[in-house]
Coordinates of C-alpha atoms in Angstrom, one line a residue:
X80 CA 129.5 69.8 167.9
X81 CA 129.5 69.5 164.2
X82 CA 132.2 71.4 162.1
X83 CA 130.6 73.5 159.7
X84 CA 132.3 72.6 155.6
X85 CA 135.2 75.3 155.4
X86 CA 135.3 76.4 151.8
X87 CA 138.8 77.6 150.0
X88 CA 139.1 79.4 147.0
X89 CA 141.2 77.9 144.8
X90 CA 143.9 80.3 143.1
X91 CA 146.2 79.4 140.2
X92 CA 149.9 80.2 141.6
X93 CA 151.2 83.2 139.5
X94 CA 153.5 80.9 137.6
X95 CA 150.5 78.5 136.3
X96 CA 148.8 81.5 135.3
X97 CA 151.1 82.5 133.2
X98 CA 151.3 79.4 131.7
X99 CA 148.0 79.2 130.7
X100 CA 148.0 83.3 129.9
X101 CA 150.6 81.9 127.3
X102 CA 149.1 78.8 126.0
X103 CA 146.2 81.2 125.1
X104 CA 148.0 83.7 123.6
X105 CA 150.1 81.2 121.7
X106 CA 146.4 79.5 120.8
X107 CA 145.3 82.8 119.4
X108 CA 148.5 83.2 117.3
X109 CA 148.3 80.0 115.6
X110 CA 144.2 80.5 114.9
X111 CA 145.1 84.1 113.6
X112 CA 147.9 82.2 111.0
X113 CA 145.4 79.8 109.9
X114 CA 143.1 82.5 109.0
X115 CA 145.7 85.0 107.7
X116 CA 146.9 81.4 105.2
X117 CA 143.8 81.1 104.0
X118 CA 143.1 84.5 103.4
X119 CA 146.0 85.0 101.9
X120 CA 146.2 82.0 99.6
X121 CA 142.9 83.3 98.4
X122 CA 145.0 85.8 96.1
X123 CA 148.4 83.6 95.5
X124 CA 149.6 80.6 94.9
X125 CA 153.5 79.8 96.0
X126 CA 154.3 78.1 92.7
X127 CA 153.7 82.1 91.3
X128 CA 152.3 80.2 88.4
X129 CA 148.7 81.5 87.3
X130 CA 146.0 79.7 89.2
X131 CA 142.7 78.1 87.4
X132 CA 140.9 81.1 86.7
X133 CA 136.9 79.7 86.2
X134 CA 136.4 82.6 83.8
X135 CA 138.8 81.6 81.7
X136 CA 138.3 79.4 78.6
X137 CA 139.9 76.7 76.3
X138 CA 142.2 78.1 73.6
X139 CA 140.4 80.1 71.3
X140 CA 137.4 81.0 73.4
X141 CA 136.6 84.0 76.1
X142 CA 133.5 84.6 78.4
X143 CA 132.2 87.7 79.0
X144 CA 130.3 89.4 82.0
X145 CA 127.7 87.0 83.2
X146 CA 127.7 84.9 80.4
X147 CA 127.8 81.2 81.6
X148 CA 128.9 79.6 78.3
X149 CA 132.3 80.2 76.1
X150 CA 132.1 81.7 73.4
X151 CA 135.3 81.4 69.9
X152 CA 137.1 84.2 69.4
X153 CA 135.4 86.7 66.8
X154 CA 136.5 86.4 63.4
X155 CA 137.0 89.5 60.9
X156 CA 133.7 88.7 59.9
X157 CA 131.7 89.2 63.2
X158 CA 134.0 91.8 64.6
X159 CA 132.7 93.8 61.1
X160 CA 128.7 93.0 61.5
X161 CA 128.6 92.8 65.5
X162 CA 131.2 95.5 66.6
X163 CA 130.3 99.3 66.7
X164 CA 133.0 102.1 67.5
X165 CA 131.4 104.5 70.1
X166 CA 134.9 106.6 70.4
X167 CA 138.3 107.2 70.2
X168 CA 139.7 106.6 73.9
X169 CA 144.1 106.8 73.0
X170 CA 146.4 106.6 70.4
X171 CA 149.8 105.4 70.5
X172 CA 152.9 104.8 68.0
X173 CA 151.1 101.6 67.2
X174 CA 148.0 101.8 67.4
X175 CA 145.0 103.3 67.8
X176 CA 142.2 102.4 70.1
X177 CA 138.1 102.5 70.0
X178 CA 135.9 102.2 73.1
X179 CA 133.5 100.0 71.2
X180 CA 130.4 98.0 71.8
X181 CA 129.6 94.4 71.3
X182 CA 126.4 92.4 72.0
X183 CA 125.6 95.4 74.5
X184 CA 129.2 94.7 76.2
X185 CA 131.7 97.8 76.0
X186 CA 134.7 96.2 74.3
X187 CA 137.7 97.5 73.1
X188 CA 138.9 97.9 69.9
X189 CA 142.6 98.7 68.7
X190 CA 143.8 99.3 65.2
X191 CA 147.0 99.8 63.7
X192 CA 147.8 103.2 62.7
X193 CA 151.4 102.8 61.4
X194 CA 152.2 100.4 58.6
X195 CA 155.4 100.5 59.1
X196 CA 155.2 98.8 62.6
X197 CA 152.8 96.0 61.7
X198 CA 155.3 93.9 62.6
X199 CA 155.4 95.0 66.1
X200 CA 151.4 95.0 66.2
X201 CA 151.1 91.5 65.0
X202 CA 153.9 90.3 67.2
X203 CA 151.7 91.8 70.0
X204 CA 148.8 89.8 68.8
X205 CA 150.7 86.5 68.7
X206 CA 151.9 86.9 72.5
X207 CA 148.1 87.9 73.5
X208 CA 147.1 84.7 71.9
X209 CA 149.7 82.7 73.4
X210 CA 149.8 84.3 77.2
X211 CA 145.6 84.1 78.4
X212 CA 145.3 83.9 81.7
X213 CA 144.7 85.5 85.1
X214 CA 147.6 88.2 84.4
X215 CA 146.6 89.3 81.0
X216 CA 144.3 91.6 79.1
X217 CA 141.4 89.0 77.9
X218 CA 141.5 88.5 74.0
X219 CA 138.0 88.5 72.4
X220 CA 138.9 88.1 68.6
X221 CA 141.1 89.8 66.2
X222 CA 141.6 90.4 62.1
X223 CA 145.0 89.9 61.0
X224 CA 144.0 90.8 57.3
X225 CA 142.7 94.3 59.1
X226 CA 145.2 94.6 61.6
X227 CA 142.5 94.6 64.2
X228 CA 142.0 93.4 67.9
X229 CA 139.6 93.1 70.1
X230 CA 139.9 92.9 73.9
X231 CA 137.8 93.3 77.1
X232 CA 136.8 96.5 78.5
X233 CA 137.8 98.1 81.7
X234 CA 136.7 101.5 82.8
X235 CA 139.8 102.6 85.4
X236 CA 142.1 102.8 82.4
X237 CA 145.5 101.9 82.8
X238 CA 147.4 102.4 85.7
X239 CA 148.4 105.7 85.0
X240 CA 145.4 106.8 86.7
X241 CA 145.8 104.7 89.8
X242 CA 146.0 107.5 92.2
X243 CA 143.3 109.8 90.6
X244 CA 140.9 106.7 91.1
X245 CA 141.7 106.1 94.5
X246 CA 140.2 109.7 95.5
X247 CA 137.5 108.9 94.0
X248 CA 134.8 108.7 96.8
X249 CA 133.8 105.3 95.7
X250 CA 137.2 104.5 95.9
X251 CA 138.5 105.5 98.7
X252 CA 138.4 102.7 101.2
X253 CA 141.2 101.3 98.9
X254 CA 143.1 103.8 99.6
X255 CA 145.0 101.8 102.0
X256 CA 149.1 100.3 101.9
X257 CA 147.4 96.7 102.3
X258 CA 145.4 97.1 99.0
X259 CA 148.3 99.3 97.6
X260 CA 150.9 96.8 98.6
X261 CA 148.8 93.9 96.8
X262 CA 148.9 95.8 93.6
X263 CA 152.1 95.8 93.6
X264 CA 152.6 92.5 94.4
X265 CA 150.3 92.1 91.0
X266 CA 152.7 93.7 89.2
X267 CA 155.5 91.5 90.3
X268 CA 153.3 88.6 89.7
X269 CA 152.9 89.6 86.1
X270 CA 156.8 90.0 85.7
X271 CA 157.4 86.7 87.2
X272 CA 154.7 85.1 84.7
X273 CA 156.4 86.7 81.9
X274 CA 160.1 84.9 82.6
X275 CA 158.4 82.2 83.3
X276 CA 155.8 81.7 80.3
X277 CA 154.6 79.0 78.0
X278 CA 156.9 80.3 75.3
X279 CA 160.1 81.2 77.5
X280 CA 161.6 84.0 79.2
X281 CA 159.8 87.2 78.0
X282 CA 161.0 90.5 78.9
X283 CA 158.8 93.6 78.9
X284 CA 160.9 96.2 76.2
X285 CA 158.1 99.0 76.4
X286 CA 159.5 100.1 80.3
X287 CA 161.8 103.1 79.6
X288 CA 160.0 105.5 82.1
X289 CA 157.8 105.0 84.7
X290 CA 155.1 106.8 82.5
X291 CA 155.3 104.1 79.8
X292 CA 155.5 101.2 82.1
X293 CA 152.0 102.7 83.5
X294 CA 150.4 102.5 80.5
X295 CA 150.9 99.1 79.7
X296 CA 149.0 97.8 82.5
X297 CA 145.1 98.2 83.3
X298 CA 143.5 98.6 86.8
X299 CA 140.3 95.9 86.9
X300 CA 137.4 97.0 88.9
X301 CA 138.3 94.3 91.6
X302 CA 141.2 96.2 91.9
X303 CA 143.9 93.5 90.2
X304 CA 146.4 94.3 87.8
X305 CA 146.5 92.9 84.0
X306 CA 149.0 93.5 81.5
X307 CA 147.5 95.0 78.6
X308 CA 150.5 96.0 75.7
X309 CA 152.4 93.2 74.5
X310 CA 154.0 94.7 71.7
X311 CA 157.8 94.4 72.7
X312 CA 158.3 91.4 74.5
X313 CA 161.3 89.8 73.1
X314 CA 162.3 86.5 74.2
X315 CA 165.3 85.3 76.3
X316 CA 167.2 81.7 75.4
X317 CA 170.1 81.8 77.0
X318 CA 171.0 77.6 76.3
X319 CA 171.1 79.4 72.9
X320 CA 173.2 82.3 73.6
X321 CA 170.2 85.0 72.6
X322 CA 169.8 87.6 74.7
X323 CA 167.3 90.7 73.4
X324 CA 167.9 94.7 73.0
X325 CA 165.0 96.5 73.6
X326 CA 164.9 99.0 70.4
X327 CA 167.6 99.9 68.2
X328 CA 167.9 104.0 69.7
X329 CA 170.1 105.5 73.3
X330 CA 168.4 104.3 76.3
X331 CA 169.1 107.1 78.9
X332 CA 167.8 107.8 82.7
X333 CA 168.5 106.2 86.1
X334 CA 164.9 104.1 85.3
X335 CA 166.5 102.2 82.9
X336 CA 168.6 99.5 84.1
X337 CA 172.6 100.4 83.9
X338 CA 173.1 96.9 80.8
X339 CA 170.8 99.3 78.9
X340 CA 172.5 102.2 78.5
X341 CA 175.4 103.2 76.4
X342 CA 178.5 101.6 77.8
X343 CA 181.3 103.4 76.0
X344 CA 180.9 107.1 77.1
X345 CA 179.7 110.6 75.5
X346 CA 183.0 110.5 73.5
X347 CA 181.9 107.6 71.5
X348 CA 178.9 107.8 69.2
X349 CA 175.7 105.1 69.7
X350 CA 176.0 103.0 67.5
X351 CA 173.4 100.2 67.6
X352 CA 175.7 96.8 66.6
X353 CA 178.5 98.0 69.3
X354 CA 175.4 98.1 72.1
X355 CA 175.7 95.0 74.1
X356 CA 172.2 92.7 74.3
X357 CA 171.0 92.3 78.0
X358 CA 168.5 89.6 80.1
X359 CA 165.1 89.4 81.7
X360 CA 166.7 91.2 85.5
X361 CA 166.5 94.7 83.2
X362 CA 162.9 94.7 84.4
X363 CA 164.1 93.4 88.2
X364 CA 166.1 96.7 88.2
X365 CA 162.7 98.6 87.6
X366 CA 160.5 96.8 90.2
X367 CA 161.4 99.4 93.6
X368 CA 160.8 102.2 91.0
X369 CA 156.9 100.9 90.2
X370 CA 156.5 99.4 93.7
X371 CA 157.1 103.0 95.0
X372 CA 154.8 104.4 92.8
X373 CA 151.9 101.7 94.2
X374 CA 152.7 102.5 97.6
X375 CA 152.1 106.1 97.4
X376 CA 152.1 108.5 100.5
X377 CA 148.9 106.9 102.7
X378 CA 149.5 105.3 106.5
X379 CA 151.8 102.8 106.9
X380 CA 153.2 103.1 103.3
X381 CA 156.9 104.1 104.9
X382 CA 157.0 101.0 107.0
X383 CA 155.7 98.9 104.2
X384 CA 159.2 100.3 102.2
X385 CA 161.1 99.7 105.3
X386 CA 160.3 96.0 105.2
X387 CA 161.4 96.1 101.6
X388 CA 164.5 98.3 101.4
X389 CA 166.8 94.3 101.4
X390 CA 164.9 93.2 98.5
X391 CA 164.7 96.5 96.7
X392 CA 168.5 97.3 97.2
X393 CA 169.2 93.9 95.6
X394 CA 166.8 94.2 92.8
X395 CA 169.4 97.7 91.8
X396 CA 172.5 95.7 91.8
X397 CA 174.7 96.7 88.9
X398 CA 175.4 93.6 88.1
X399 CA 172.1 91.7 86.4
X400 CA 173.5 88.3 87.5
X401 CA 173.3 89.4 91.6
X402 CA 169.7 90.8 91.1
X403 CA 167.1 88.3 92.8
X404 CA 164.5 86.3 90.8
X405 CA 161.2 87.8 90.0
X406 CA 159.6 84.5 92.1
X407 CA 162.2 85.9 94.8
X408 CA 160.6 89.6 94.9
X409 CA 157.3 88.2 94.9
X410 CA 158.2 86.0 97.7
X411 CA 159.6 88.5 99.6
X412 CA 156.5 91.2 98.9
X413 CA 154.1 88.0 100.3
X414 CA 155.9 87.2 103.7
X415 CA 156.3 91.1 103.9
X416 CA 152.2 91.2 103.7
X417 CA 151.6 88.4 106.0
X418 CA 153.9 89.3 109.0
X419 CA 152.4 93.1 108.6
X420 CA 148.9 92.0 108.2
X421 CA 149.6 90.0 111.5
X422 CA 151.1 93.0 113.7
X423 CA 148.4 95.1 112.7
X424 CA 145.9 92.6 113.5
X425 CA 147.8 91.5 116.8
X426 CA 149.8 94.4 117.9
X427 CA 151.9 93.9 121.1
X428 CA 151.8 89.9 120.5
X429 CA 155.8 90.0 119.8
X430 CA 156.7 91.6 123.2
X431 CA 153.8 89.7 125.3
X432 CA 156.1 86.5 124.0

């Protein structure tokens, strides 16, 4: 009599398939930091230098909107025949500005207003010149003789008006601490590019208040940051000894960093020549102070600060010289992004390993 075939099921001992429930998970990991790299390096660079920017031009020239070809900065000439004011959009101690049109583009035009700080407003115009790229306003042509520049437009304004634009309906759905941790990491990204730019070690003066730093900085309509006011950025040489003071009056406030304010007590007068000049970590001291301000009050902001309470605490270190880099911050803000990016997109995967 013929033995019918006896079929067995094969089944995986538990040990094997947790081994391979592993392998999987560990599969799903690496594929997830792959993509997260790439997505990531999409936006930044390691080196923290500016990357190739394809709407950027040679020296000398700009493209604007969808135009496919460069075009030389205007002269006083054109910006006279080809530039028309529309209105008056803010006025500061330097100078005033015009929401302007060129060639059917809204431009922006700015004009000094004090003759007494022309210095200050073609100094500002020499570092725009010098510091196109990625983080900075774009310089379409000026008029030295007229004490006149012209630079791109963009409608959110400066960043004083982040949070008002961000409950704007339209808006809203970058409302988020991802997208509000980024910005901030824009910010740093423009500090670091400053100590580290063609011409040296530039510090940014016009930071005295939160306020001020604001409105030196303009929100693009991709949502990036670009530093807009270059008027007091003095320049740090320290194989030469020079270090900078930024003004000649008191600083005062807990925003400011402690090398900026008067060292000798209310019983002494300030007195500008006794006031000891300072470094590049003054605006390091003011980085948890803006960051805060990006990260607002939405979900997940807290444990965004959480994850940056080490770096923060070192950037307020009384002493300048024990302050991280500004490539350190920005380090620090980018592996901060990454690993949170990667719980919320695999939550649980730490204690399934």
């Amino acid at each position: 009599m013929d033995k019918k075939p006896h079929f067995v099921r094969r089944e995986f001992p538990p040990r094997e398939a947790s081994s391979l429930s592993l392998a999987l998970l560990l599969a799903a990991v690496l594929l997830l930091n792959a993509l997260l790299y790439l997505y990531l390096n999409n936006f930044y660079v390691s080196s923290g230098r500016a990357e190739t920017d394809p709407s950027l031009c040679s020296f000398g020239y700009f493209r604007l909107g969808a135009a496919k070809n460069c075009s030389p900065w205007l002269s006083c000439e054109a910006i006279n025949r080809e530039v028309r004011k529309l209105k008056c959009v803010g006025e500061g101690a330097v100078k005033k500005v015009f929401l302007s049109e060129w060639k059917e583009n809204k431009v922006v035009l700015s004009q000094l207003t004090n003759s007494e700080l022309k210095e200050d407003f073609l100094h500002g115009l020499k570092m725009l010149k010098a510091l196109q790229s990625k983080h900075v306003v774009r310089l379409l042509g000026y008029c030295e003789q007229q004490f006149t520049i012209l630079t791109e437009y963009h409608p959110l304004g400066s960043l004083r008006g982040l949070n008002e634009t961000l409950h704007i309906p339209r808006y809203k759905g970058m409302n988020t601490w991802h997208r509000r941790l980024m910005l901030a990491m824009d910010y740093v990204s423009v500090i670091q590019y400053l100590h580290s730019s063609p011409l040296g070690t530039l510090v940014m003066c016009d930071s005295n208040d939160l306020d001020k730093v604001l409105s030196q900085y303009l929100l693009t309509s991709d949502f990036h940051v670009l530093v807009n006011d270059l008027d007091a950025l003095p320049l740090v040489n320290r194989s030469a000894g020079k270090l900078v003071k930024c003004g000649h009056r008191e600083l005062q406030g807990e925003f400011v960093a402690p090398e900026q304010r008067w060292p000798y007590g209310e019983e002494v007068p300030f007195e500008d020549d006794l006031m000891p000049p300072y470094d590049e970590k003054t605006d390091i001291w003011k980085i948890p102070d803006v960051s805060n301000f990006f990260l607002g009050h939405v979900e997940g902001s807290d444990i965004v600060r959480l994850h940056l309470f080490d770096i923060h605490a070192a950037c307020k270190k009384k002493d300048p010289a024990e302050r991280p880099s500004a490539q350190e911050v920005l380090d620090t803000y980018r592996k901060v992004l990454t690993l949170l990016i990667r719980e919320a997109a695999m939550p649980g995967t730490r204690e399934m390993l």
